[in-house]
mmCIF file of C-alpha atoms in Angstrom:
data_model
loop_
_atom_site.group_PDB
_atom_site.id
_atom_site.type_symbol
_atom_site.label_atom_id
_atom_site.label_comp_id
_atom_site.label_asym_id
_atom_site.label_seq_id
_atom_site.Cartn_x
_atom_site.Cartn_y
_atom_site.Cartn_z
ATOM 1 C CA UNK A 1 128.900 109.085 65.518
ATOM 2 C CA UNK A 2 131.068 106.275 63.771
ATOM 3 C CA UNK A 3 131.138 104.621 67.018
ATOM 4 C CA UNK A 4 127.859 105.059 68.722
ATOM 5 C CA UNK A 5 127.295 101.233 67.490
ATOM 6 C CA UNK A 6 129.725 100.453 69.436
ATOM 7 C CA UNK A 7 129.317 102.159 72.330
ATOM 8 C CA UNK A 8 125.305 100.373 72.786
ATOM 9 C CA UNK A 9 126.998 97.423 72.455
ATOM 10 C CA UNK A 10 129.302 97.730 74.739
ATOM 11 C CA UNK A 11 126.494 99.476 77.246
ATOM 12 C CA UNK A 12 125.368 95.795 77.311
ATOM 13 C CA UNK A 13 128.322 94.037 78.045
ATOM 14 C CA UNK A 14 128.534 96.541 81.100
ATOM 15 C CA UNK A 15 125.003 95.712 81.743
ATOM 16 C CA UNK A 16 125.662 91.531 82.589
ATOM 17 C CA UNK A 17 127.748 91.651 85.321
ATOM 18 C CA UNK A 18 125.734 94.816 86.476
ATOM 19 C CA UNK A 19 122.302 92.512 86.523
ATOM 20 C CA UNK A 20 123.689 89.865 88.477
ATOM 21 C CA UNK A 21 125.430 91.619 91.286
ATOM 22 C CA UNK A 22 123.717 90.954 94.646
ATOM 23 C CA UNK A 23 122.954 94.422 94.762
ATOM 24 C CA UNK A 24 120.595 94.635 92.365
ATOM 25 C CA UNK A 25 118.886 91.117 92.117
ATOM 26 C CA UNK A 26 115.459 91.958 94.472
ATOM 27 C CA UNK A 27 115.031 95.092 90.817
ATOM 28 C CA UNK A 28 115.840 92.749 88.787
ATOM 29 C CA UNK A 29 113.333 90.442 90.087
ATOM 30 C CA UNK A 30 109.979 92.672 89.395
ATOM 31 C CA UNK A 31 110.680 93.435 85.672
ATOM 32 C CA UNK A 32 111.921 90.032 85.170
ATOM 33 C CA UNK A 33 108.726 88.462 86.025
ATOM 34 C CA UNK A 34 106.492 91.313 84.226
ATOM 35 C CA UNK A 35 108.385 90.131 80.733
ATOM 36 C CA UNK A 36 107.941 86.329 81.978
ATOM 37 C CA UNK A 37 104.340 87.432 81.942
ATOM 38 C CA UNK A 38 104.496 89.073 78.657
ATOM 39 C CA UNK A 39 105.624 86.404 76.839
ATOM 40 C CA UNK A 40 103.527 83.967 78.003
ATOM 41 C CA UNK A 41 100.962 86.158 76.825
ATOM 42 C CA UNK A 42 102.151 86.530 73.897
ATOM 43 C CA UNK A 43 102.796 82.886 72.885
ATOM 44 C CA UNK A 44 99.057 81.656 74.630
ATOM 45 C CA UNK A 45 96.876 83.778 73.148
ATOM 46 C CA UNK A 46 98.375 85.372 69.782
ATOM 47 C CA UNK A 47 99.596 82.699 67.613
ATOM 48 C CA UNK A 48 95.732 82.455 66.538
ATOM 49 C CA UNK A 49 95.623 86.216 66.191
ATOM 50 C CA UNK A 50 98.698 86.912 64.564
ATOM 51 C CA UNK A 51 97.444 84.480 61.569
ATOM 52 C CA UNK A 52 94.001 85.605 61.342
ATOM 53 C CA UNK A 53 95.527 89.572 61.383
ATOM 54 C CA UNK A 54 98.109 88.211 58.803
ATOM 55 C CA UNK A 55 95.713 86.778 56.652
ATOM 56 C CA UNK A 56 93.791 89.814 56.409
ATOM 57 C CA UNK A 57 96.747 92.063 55.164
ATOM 58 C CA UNK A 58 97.202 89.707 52.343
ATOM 59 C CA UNK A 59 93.773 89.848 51.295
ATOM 60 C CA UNK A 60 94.157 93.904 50.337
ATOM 61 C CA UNK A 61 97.285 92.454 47.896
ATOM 62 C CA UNK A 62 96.355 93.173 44.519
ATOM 63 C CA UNK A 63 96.144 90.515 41.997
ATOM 64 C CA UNK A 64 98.993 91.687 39.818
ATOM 65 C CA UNK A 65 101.756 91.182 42.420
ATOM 66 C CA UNK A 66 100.477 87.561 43.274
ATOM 67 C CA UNK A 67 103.575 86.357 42.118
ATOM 68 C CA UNK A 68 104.906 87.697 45.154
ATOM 69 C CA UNK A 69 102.940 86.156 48.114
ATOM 70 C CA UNK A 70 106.049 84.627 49.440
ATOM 71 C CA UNK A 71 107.596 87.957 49.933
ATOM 72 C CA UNK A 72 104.374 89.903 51.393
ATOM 73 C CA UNK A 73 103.350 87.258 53.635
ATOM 74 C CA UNK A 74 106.834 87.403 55.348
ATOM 75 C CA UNK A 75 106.119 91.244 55.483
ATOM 76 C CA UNK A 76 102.964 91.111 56.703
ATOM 77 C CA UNK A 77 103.935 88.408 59.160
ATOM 78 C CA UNK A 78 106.952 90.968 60.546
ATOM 79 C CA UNK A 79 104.206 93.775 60.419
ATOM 80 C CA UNK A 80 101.305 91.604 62.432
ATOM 81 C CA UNK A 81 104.373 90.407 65.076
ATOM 82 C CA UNK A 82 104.966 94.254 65.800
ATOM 83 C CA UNK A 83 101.738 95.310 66.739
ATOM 84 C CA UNK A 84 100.574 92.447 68.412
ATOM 85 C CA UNK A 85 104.149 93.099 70.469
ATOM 86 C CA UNK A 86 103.389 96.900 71.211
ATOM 87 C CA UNK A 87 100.111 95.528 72.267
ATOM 88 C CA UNK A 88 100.655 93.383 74.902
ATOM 89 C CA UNK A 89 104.861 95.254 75.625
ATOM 90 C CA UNK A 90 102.946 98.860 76.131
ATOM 91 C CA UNK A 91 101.096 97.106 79.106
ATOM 92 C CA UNK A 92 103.671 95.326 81.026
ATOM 93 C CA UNK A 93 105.544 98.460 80.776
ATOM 94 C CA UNK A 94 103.014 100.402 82.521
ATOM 95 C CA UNK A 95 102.691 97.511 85.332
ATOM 96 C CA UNK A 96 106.352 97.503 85.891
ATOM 97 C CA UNK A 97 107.354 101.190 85.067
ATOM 98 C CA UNK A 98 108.146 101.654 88.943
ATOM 99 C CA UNK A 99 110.241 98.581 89.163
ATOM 100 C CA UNK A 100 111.998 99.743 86.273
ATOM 101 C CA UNK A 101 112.335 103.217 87.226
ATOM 102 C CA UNK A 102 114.298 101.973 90.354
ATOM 103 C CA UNK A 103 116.436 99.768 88.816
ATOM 104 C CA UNK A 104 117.688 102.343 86.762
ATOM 105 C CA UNK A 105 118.186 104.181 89.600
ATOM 106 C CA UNK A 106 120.511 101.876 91.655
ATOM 107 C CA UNK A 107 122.169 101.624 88.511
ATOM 108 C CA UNK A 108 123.379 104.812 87.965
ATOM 109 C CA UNK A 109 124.176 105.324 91.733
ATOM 110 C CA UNK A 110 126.451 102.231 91.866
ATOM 111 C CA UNK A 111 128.463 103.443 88.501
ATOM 112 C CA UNK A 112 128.452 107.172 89.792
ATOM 113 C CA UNK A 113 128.461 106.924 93.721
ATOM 114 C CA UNK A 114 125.781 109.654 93.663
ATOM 115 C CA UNK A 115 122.871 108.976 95.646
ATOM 116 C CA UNK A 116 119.753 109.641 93.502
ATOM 117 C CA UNK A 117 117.254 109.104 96.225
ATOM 118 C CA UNK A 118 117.857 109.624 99.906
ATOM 119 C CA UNK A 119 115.077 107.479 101.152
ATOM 120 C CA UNK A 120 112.669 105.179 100.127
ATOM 121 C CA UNK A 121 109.742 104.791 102.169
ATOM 122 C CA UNK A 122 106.287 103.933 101.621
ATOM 123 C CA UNK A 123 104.961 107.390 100.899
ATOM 124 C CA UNK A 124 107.661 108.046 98.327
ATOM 125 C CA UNK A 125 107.074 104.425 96.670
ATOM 126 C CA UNK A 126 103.442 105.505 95.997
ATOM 127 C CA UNK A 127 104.673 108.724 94.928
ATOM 128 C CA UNK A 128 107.318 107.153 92.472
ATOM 129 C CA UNK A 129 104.420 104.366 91.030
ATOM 130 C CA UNK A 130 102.098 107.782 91.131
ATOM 131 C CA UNK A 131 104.517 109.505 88.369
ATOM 132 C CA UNK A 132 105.525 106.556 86.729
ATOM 133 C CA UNK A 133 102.155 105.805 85.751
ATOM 134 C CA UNK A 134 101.641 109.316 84.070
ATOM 135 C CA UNK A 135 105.165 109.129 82.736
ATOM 136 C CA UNK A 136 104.067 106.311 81.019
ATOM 137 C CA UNK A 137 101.223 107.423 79.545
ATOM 138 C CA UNK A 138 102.737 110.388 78.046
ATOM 139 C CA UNK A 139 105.124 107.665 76.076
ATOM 140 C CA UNK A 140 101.630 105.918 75.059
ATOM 141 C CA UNK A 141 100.698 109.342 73.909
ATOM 142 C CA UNK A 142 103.955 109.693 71.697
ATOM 143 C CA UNK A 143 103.904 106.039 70.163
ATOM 144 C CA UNK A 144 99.659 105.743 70.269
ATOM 145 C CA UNK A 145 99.425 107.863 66.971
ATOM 146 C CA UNK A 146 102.748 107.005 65.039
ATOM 147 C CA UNK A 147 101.628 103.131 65.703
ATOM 148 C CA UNK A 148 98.210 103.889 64.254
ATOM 149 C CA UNK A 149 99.851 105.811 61.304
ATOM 150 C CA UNK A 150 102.063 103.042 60.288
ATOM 151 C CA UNK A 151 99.619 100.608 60.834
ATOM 152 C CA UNK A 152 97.048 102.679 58.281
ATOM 153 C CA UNK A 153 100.471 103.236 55.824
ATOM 154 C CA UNK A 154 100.714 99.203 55.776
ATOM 155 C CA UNK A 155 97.545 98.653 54.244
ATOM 156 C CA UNK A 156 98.109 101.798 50.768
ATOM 157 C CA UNK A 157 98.908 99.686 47.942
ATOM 158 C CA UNK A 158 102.423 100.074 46.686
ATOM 159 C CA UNK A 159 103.111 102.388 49.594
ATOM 160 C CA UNK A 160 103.495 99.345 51.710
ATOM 161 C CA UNK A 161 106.203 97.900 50.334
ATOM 162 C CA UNK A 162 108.390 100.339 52.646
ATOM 163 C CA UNK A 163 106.329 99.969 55.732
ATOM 164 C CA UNK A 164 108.483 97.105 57.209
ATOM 165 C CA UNK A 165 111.253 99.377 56.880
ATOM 166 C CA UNK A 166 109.148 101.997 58.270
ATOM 167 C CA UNK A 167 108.399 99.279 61.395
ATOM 168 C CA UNK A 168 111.534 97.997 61.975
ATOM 169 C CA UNK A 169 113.023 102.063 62.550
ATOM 170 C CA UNK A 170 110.177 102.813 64.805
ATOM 171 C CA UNK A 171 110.834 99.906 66.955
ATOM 172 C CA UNK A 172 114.756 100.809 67.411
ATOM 173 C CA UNK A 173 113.529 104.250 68.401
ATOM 174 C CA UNK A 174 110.840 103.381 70.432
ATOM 175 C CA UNK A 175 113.001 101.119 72.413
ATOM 176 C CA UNK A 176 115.538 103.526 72.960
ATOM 177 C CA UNK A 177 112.712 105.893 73.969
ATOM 178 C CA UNK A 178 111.146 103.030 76.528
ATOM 179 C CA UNK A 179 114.509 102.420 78.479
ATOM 180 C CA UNK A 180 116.303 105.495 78.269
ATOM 181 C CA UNK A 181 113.552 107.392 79.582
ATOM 182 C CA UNK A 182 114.108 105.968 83.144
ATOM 183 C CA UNK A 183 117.300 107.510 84.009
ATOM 184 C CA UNK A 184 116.068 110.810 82.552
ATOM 185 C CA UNK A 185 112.992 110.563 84.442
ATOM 186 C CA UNK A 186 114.853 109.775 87.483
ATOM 187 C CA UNK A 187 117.389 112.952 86.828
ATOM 188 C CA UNK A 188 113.792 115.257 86.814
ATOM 189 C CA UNK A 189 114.490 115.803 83.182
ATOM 190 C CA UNK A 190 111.134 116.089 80.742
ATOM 191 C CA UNK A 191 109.499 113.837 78.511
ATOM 192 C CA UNK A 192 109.880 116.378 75.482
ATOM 193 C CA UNK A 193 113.388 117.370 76.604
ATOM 194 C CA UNK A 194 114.397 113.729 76.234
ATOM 195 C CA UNK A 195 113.449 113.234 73.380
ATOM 196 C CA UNK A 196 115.021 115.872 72.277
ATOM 197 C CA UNK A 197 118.477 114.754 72.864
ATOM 198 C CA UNK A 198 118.367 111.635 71.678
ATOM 199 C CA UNK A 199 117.408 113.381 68.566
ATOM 200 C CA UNK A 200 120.781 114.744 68.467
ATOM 201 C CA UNK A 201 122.290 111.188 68.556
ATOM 202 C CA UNK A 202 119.892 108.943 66.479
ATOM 203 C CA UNK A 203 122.802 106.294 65.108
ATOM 204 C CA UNK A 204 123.451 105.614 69.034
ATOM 205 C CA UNK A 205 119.438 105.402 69.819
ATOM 206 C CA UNK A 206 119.013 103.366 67.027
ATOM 207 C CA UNK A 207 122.054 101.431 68.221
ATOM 208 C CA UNK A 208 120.276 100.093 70.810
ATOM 209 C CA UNK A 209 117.071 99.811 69.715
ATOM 210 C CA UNK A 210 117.753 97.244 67.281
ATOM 211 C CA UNK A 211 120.010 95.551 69.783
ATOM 212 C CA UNK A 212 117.178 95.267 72.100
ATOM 213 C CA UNK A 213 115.051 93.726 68.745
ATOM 214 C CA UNK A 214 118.005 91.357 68.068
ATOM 215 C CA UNK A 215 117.954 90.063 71.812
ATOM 216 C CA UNK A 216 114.114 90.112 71.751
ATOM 217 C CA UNK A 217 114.074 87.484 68.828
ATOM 218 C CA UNK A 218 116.838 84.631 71.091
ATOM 219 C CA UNK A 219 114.511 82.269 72.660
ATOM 220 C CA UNK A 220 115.342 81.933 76.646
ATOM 221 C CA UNK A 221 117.471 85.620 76.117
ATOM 222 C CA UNK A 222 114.320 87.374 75.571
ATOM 223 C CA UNK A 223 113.151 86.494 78.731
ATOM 224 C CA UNK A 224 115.626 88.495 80.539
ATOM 225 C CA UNK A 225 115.952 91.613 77.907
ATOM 226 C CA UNK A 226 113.572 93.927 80.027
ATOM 227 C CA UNK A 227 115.814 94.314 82.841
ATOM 228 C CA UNK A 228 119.214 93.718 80.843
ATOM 229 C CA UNK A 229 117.728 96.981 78.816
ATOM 230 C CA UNK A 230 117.172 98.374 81.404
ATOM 231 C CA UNK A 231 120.776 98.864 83.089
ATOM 232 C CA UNK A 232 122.241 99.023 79.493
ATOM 233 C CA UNK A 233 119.657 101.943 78.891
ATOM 234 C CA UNK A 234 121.081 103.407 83.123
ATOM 235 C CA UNK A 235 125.189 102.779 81.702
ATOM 236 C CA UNK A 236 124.130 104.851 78.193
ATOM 237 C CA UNK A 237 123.036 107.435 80.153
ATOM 238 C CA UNK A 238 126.403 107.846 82.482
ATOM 239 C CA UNK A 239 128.576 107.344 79.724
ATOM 240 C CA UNK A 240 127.017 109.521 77.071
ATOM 241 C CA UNK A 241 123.932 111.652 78.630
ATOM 242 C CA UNK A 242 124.532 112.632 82.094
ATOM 243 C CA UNK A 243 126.607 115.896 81.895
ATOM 244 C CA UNK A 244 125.187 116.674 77.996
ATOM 245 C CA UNK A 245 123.467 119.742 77.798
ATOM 246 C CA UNK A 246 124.200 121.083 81.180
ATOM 247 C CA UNK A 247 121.662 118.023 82.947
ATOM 248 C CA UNK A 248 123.555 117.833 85.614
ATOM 249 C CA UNK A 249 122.337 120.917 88.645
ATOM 250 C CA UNK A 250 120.469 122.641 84.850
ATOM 251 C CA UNK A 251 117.608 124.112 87.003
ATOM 252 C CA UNK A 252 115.333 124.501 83.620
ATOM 253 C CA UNK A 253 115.312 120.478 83.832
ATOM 254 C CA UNK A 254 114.341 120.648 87.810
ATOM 255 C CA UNK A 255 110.268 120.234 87.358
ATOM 256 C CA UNK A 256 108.682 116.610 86.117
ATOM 257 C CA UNK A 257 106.039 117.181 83.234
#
């Protein structure tokens, strides 16, 4: 567990060369321009938002702890910049789930040699953007309510004084959930079952999660953090997931739900 930190970081460092190989450019390419797309979005059309939503938090601040506006408005600022990022995130991940889902798939054959899928033909493309889709939605269905729970915790007096902390764990996780998921997916393994082993190694999860925050917040980097999470996300799963639990040939992991 002591060096699960290091082991997402050094998933990453695997990742660079891994995103820029010739191989793997025309999957790179899709993702890449669904987060171009995301972020000019996000900077067009939420910088008016994000104050207005802001604003409003700080009006439920009770007079005694004026003093403190400094301090809440940075809070509430952090809080406002997470949901309006799961906002407009949760939908380019649902556009370019398929994209993704491939890329971690020629990922994990070129570091294994194992061929994850035979062919790829038209039929099996709209098969693979088919699942993806409802793949996706069950992780909407996972973060949906925890997202409206901390969002409903950030406005109880007192009580939301932990909710950046609160924000800022969710994210990591929710990350780790987002990227990981395609190589599971990929290996037929379910949603539920996934998330149950990353349960068993939350300091690695985390890991990465906030890795994927830090990288998120580097102006130009964040541009190119979708894909790079991507392969990290394909690499964790090689090094530490693949043969964990009996996944590999495990027939009780054989059927997509």
């Amino acid at each position: 567990m002591i060096l699960h930190p290091f082991k997402a970081v050094g998933a990453f460092f695997q990742a660079l060369p891994l995103l820029f190989s010739p191989s793997l450019r025309l999957f790179v390419l899709a993702p890449l321009l669904a987060n171009f797309a995301l972020m000019a979005i996000l900077y067009t059309f939420a910088l008016s938002f994000f104050t207005e939503l802001t604003d409003g938090m700080m009006s439920w601040l009770p007079d005694w702890l004026g003093f403190l506006d400094w301090l809440f408005y940075v809070l509430f600022g952090l809080m406002s910049s997470f949901f309006l990022f799961y906002s407009f995130s949760i939908g380019v991940n649902i556009l370019a789930a398929p994209f993704m889902g491939i890329l971690a798939e020629r990922v994990e054959e070129k570091l294994t040699g194992e061929v994850v899928q035979e062919t790829v033909s038209l039929a099996v493309i709209l098969s693979l953007v088919g699942h993806s889709m409802l793949r996706e939605l069950q992780k909407l269905t996972y973060f949906l309510p925890r997202i409206i729970l901390l969002f409903v915790v950030s406005f109880i007096p007192v009580v939301n004084i932990v909710a950046p902390i609160l924000w800022l764990l969710f994210s990591a996780w929710m990350f780790s959930i987002q990227y990981l998921d395609y190589s599971f997916d990929n290996n037929k393994i379910r949603f539920r079952d996934m998330r149950s082993t990353l349960r068993q190694k939350p300091v690695l999860c985390w890991s990465f999660g906030f890795i994927v925050m830090g990288l998120l917040m580097i102006p130009l980097v964040n541009l190119f953090v979708m894909p790079l999470a991507v392969v990290a996300a394909s690499a964790l799963w090689v090094g530490e997931f693949k043969l964990d639990d009996g996944f590999k040939g495990n027939s009780n992991f054989g059927v997509r739900k």
